mmCIF file of N, CA and C in Angstrom:
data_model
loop_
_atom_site.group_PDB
_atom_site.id
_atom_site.type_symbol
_atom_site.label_atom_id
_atom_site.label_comp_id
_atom_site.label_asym_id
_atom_site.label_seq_id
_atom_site.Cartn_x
_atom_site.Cartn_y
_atom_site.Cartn_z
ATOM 1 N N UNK A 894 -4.451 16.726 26.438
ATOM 2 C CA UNK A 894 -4.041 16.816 25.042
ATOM 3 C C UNK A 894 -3.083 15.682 24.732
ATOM 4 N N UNK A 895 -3.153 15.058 23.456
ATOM 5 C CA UNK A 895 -2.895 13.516 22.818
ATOM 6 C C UNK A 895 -1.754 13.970 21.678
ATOM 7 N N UNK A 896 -0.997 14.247 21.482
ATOM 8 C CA UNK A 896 0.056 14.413 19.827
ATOM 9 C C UNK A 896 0.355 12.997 19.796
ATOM 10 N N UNK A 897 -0.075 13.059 18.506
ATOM 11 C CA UNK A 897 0.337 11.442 17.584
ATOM 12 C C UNK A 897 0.855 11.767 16.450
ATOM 13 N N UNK A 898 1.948 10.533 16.522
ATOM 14 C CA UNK A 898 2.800 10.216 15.224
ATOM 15 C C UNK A 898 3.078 9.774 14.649
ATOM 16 N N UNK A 899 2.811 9.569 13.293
ATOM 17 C CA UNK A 899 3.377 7.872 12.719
ATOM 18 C C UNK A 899 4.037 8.083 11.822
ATOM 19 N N UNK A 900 4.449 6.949 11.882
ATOM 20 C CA UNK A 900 5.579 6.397 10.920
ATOM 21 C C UNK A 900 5.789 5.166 10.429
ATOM 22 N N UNK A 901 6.306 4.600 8.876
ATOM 23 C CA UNK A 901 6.782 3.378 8.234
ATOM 24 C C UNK A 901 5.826 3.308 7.821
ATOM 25 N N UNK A 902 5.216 4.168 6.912
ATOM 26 C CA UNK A 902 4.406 3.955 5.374
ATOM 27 C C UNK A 902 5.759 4.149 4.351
ATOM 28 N N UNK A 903 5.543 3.982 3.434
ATOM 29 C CA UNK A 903 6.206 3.729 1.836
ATOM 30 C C UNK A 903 5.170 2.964 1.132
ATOM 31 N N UNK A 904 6.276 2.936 -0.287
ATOM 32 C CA UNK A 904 5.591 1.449 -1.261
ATOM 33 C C UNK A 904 6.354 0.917 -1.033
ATOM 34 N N UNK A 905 5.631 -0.604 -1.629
ATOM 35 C CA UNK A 905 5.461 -1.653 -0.995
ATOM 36 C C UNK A 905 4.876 -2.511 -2.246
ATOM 37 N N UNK A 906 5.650 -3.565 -2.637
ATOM 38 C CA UNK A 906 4.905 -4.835 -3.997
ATOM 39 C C UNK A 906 3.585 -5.251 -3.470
ATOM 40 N N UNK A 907 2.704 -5.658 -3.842
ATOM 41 C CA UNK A 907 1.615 -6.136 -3.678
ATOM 42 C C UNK A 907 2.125 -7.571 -3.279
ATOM 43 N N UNK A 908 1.517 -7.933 -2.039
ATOM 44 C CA UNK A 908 1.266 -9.459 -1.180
ATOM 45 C C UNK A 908 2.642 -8.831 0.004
ATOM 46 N N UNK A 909 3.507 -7.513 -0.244
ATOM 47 C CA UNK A 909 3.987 -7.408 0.780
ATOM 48 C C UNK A 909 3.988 -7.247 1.944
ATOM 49 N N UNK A 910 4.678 -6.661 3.166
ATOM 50 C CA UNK A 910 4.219 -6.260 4.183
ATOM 51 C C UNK A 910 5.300 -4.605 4.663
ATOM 52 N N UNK A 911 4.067 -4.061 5.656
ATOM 53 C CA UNK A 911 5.122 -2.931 6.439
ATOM 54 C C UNK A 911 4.224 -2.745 7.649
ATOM 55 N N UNK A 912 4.831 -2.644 8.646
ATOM 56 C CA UNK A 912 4.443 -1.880 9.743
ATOM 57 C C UNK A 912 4.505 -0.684 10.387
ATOM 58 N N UNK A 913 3.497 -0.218 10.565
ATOM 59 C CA UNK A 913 2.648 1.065 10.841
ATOM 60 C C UNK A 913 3.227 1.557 12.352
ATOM 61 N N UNK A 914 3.388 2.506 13.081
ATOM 62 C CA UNK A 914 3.627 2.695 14.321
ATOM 63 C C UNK A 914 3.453 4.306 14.568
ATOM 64 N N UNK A 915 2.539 4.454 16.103
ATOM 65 C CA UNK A 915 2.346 5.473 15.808
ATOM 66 C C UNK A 915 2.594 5.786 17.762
ATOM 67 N N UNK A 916 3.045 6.825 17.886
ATOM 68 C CA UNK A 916 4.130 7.372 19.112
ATOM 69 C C UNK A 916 2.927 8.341 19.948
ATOM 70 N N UNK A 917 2.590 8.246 20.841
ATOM 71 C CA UNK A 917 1.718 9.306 21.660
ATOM 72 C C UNK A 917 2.418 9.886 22.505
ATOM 73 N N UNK A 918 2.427 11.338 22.514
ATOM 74 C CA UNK A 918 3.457 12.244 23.779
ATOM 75 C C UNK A 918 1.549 12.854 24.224
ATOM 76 N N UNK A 919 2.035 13.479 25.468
ATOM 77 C CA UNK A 919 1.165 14.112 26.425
ATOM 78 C C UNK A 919 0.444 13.235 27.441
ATOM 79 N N UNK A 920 -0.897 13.099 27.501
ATOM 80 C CA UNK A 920 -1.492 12.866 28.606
ATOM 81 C C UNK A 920 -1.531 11.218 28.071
ATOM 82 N N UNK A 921 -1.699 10.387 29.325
ATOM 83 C CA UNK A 921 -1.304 9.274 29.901
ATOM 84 C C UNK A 921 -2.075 8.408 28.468
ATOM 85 N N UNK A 922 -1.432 7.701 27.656
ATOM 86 C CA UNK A 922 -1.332 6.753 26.488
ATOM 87 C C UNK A 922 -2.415 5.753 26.819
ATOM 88 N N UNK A 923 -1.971 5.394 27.740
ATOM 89 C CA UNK A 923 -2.798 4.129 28.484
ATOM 90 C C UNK A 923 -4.211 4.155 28.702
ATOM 91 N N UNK A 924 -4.551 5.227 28.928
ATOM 92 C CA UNK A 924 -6.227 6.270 29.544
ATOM 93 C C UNK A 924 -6.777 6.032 27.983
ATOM 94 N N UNK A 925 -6.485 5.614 26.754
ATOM 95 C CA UNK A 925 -7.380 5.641 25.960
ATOM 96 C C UNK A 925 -6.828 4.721 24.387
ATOM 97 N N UNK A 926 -8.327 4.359 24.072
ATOM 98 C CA UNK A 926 -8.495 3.137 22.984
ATOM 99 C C UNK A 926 -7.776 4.029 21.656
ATOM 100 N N UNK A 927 -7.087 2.677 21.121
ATOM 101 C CA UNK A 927 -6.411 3.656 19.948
ATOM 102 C C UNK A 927 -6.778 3.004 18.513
ATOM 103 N N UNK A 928 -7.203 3.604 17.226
ATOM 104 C CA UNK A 928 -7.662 3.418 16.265
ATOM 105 C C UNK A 928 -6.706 3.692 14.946
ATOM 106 N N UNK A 929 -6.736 2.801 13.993
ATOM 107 C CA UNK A 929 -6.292 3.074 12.418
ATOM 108 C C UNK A 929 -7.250 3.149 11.501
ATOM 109 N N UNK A 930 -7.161 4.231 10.752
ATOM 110 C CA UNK A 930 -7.720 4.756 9.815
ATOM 111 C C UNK A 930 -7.187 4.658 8.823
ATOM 112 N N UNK A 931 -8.123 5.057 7.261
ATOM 113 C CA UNK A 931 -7.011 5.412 6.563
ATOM 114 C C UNK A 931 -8.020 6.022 5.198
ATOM 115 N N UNK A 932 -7.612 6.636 4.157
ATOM 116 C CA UNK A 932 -8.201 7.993 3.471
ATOM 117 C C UNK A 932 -7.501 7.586 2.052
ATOM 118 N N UNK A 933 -7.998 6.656 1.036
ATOM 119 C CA UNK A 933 -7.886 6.524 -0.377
ATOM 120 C C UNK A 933 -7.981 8.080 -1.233
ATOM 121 N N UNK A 934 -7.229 8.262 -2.033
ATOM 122 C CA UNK A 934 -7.992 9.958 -2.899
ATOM 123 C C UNK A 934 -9.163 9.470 -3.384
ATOM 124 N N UNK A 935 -10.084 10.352 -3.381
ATOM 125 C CA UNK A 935 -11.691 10.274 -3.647
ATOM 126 C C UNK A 935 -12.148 9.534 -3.119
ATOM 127 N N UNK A 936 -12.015 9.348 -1.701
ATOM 128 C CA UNK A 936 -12.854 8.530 -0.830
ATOM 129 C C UNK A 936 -12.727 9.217 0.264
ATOM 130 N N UNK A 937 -13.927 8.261 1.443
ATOM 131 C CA UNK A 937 -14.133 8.874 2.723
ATOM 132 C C UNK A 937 -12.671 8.419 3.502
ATOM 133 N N UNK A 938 -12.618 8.589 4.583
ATOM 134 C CA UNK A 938 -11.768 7.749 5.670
ATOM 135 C C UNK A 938 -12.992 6.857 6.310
ATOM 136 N N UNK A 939 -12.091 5.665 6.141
ATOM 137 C CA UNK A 939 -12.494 4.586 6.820
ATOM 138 C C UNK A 939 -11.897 3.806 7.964
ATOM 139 N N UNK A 940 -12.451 3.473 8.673
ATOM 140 C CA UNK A 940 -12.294 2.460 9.951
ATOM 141 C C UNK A 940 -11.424 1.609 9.476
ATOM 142 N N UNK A 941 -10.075 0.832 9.679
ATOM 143 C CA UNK A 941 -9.285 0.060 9.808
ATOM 144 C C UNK A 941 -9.634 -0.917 10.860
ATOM 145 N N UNK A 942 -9.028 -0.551 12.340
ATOM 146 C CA UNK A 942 -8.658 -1.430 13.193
ATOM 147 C C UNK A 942 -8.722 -0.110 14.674
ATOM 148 N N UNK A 943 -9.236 -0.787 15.843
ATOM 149 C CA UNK A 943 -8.974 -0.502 17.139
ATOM 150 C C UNK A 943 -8.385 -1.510 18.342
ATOM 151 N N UNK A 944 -8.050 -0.960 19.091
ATOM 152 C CA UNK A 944 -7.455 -2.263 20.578
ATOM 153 C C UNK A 944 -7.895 -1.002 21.389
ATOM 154 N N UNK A 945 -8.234 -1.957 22.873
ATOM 155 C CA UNK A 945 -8.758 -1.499 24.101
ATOM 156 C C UNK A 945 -7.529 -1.034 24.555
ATOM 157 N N UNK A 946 -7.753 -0.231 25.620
ATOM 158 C CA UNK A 946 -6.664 0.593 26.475
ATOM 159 C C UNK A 946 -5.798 -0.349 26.940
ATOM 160 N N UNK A 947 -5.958 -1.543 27.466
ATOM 161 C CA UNK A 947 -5.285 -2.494 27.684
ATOM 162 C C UNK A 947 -4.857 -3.231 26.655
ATOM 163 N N UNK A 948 -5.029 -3.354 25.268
ATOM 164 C CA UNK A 948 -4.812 -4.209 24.073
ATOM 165 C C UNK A 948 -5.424 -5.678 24.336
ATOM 166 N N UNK A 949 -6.231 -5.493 25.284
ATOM 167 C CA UNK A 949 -6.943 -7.372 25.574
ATOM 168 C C UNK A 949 -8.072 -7.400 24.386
ATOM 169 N N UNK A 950 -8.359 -6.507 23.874
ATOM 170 C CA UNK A 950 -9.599 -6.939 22.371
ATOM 171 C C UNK A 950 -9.807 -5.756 21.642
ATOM 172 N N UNK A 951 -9.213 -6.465 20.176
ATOM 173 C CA UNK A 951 -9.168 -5.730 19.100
ATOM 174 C C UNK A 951 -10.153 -6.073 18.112
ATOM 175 N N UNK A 952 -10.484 -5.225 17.244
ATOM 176 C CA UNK A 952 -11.629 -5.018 16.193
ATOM 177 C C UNK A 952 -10.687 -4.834 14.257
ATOM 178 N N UNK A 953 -11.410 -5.683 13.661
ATOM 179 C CA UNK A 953 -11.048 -5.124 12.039
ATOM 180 C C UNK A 953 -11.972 -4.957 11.286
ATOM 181 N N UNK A 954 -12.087 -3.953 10.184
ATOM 182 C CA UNK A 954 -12.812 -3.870 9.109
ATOM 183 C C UNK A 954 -12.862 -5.299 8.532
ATOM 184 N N UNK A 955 -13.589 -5.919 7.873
ATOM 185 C CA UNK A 955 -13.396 -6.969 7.314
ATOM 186 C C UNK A 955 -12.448 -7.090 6.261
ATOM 187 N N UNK A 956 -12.177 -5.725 5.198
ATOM 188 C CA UNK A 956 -11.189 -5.625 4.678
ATOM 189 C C UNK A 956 -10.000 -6.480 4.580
ATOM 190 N N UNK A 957 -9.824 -5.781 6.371
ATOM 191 C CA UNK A 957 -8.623 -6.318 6.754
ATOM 192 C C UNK A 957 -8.372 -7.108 7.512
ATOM 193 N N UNK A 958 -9.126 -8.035 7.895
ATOM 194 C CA UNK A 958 -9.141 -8.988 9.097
ATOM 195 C C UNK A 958 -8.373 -9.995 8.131
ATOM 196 N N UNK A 959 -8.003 -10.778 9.317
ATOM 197 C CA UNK A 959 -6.319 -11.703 8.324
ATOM 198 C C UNK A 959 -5.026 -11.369 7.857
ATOM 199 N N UNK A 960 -5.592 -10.348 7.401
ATOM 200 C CA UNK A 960 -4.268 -9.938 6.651
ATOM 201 C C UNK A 960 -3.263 -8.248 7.994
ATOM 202 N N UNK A 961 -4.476 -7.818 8.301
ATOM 203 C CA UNK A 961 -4.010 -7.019 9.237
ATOM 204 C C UNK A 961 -3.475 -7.198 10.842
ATOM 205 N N UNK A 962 -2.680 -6.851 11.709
ATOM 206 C CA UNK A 962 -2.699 -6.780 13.364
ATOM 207 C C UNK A 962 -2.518 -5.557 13.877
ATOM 208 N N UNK A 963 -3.203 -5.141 14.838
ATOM 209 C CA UNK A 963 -3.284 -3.891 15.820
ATOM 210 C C UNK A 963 -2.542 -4.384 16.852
ATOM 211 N N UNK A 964 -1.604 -3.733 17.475
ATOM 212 C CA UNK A 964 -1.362 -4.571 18.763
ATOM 213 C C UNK A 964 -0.348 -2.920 19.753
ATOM 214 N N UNK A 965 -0.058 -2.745 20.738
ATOM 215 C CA UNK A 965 0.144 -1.571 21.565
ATOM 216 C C UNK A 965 0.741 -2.140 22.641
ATOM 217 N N UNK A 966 2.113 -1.057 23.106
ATOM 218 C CA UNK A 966 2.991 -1.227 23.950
ATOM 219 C C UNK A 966 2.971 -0.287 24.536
ATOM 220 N N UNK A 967 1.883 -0.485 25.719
ATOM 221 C CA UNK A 967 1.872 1.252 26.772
ATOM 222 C C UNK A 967 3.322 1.547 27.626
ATOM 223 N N UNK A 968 4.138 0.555 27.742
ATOM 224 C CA UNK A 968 5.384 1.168 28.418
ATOM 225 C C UNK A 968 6.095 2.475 27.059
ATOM 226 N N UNK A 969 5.812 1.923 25.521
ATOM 227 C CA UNK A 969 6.533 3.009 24.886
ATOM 228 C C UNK A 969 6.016 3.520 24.574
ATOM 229 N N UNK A 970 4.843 4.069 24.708
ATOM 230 C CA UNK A 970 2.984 4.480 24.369
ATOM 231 C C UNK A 970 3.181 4.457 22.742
ATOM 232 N N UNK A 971 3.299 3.280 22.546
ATOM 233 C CA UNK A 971 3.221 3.280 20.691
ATOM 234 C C UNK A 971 1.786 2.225 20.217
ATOM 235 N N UNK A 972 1.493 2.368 19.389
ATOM 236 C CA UNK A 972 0.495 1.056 18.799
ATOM 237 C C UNK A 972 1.003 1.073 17.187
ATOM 238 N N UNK A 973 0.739 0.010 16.509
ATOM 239 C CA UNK A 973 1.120 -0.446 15.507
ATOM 240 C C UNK A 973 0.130 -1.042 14.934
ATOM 241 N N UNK A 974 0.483 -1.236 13.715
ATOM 242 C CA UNK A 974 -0.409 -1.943 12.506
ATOM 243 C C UNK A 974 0.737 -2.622 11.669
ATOM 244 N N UNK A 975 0.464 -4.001 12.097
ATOM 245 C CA UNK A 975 1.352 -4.592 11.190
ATOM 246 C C UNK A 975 0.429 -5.110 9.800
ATOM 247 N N UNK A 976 0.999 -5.133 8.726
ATOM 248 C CA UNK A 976 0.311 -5.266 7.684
ATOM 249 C C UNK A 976 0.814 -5.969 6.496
ATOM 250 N N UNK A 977 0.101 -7.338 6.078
ATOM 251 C CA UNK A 977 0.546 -8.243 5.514
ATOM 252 C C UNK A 977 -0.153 -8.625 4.514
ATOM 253 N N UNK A 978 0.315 -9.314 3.280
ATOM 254 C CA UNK A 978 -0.348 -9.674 2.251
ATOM 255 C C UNK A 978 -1.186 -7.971 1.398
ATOM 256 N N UNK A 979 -0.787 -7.509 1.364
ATOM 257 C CA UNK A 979 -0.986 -6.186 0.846
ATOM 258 C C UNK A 979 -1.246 -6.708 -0.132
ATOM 259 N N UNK A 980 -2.360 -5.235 -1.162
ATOM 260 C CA UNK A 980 -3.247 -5.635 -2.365
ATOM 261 C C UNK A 980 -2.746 -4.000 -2.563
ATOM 262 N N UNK A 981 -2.946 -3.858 -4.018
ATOM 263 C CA UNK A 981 -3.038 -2.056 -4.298
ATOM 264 C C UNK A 981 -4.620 -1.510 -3.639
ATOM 265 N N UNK A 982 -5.192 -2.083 -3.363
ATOM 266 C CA UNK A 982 -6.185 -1.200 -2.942
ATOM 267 C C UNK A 982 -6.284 -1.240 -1.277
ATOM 268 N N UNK A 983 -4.996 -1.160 -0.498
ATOM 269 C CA UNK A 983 -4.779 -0.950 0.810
ATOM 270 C C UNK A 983 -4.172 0.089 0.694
ATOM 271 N N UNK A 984 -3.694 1.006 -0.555
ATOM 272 C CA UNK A 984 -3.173 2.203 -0.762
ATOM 273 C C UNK A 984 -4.154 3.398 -0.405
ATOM 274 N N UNK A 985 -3.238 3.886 0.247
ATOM 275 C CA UNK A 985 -3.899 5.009 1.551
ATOM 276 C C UNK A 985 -2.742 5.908 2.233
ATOM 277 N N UNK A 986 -3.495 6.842 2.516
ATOM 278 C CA UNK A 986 -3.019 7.806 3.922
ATOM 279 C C UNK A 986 -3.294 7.155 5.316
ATOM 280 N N UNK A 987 -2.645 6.719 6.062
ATOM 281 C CA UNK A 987 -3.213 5.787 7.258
ATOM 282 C C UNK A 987 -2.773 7.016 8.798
ATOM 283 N N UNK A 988 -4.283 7.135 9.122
ATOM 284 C CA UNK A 988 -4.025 7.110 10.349
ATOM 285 C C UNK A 988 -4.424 7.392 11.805
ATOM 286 N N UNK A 989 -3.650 7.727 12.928
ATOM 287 C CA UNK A 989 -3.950 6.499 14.046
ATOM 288 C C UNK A 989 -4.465 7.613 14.605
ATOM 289 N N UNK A 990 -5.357 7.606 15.746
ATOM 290 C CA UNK A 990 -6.676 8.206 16.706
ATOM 291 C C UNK A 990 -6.594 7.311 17.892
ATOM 292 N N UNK A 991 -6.464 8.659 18.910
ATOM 293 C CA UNK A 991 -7.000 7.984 20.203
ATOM 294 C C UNK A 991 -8.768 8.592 20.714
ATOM 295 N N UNK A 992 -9.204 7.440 21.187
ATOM 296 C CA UNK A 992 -10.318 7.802 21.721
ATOM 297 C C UNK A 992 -10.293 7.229 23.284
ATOM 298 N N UNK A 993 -11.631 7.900 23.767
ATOM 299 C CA UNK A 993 -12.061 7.519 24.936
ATOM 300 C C UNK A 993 -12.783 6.250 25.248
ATOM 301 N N UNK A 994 -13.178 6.097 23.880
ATOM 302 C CA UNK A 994 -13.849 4.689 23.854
ATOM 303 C C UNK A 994 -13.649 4.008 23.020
ATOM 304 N N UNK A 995 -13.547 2.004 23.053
ATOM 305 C CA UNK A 995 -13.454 1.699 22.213
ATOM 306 C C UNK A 995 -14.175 1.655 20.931
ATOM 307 N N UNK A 996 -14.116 2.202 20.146
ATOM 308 C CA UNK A 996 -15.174 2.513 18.642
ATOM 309 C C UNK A 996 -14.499 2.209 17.428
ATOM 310 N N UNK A 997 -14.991 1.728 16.191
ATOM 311 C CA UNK A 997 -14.770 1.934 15.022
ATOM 312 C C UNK A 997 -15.515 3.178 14.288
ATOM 313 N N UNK A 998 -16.245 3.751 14.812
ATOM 314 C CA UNK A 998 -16.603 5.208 14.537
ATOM 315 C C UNK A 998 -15.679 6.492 14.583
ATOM 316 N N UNK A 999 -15.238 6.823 13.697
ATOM 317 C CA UNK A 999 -13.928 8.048 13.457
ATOM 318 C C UNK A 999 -14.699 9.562 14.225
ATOM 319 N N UNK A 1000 -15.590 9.485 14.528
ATOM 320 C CA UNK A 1000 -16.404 10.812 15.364
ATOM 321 C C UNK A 1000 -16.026 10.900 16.734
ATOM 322 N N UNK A 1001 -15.829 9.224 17.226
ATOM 323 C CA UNK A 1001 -15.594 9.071 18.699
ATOM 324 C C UNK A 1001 -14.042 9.465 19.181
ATOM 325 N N UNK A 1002 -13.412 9.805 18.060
ATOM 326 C CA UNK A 1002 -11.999 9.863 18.264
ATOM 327 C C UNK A 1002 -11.843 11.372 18.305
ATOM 328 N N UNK A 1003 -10.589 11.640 19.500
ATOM 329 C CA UNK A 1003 -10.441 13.290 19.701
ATOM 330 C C UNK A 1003 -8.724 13.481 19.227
ATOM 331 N N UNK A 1004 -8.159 12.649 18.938
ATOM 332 C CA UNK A 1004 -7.059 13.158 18.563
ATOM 333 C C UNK A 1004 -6.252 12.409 17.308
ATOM 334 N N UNK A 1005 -5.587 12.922 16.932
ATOM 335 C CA UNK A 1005 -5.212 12.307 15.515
ATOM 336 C C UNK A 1005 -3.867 12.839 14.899
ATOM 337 N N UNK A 1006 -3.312 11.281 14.572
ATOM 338 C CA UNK A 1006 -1.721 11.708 13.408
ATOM 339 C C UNK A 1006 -2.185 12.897 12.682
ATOM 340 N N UNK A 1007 -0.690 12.989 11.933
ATOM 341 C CA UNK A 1007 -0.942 13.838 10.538
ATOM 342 C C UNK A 1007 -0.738 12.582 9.631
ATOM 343 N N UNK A 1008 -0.421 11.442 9.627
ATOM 344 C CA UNK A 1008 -0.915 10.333 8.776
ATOM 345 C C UNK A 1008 0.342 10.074 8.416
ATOM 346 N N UNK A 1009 0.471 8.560 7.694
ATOM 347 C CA UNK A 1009 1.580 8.571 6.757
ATOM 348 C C UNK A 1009 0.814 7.969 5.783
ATOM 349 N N UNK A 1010 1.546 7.707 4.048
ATOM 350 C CA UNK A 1010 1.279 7.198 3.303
ATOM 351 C C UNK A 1010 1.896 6.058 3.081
ATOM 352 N N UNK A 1011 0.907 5.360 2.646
ATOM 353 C CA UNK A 1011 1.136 3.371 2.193
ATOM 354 C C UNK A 1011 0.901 3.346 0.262
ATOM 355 N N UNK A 1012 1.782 3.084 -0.086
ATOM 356 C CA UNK A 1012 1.452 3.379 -1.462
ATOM 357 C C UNK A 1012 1.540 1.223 -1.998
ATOM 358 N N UNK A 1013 0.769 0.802 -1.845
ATOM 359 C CA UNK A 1013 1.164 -0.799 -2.760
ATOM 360 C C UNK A 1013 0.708 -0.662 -4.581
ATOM 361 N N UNK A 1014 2.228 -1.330 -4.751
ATOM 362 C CA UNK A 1014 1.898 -1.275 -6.355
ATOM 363 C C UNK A 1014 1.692 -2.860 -6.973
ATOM 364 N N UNK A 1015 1.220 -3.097 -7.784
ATOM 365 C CA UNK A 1015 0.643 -4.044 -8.321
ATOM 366 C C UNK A 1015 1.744 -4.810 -9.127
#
């Protein structure tokens, strides 16, 4: 069993930045690929960003490629989303999933934040 937590959503001006961080307690952090999500109102949740158990290769939605980084520190079992150049339509509930494998598929993932919110205003 995986408990995840995140934290450092707010608003945020549009072209700003904030970083995302999300804390894993229980079984060994390291043993599995970790994913960002994130859930607009009246929309699905979508795929963000993943890094391998080791953080040697990460994946982005195109969305967010450029403007986004995934990156993970298994000594503090945290991973992060740093997030830059923000638009209002990166406004979301964001959040982070560990899986067993590396995937951008939200099915492959068994455990999950309770999310935070990113609000960018225009």
């Amino acid at each position: 069993q995986v408990q995840l937590v995140e934290s450092g959503g707010g608003l945020v001006q549009a072209g700003g930045s904030l970083r995302l961080s999300c804390t894993a307690s229980g079984r060994a952090f390291s043993s599995y690929a970790m994913g960002w999500f994130r859930q607009a109102p009246g929309k699905e949740r979508e795929f963000v960003a993943t890094i391998t158990r080791s953080g040697g290769s990460t994946y982005y939605a195109d969305s967010v490629k450029g403007r986004f980084t995934i990156s993970r520190d298994n000594a503090k079992n945290t991973v992060y989303l740093q997030m830059n150049s923000l638009k209002p339509e990166d406004t979301a509930v964001y959040y982070c999933a560990a899986s067993g494998v590396f995937s951008r598929s939200d099915s492959r993932y068994d455990y999950w934040g309770q999310g935070t919110q990113v609000t960018v205003s225009s």
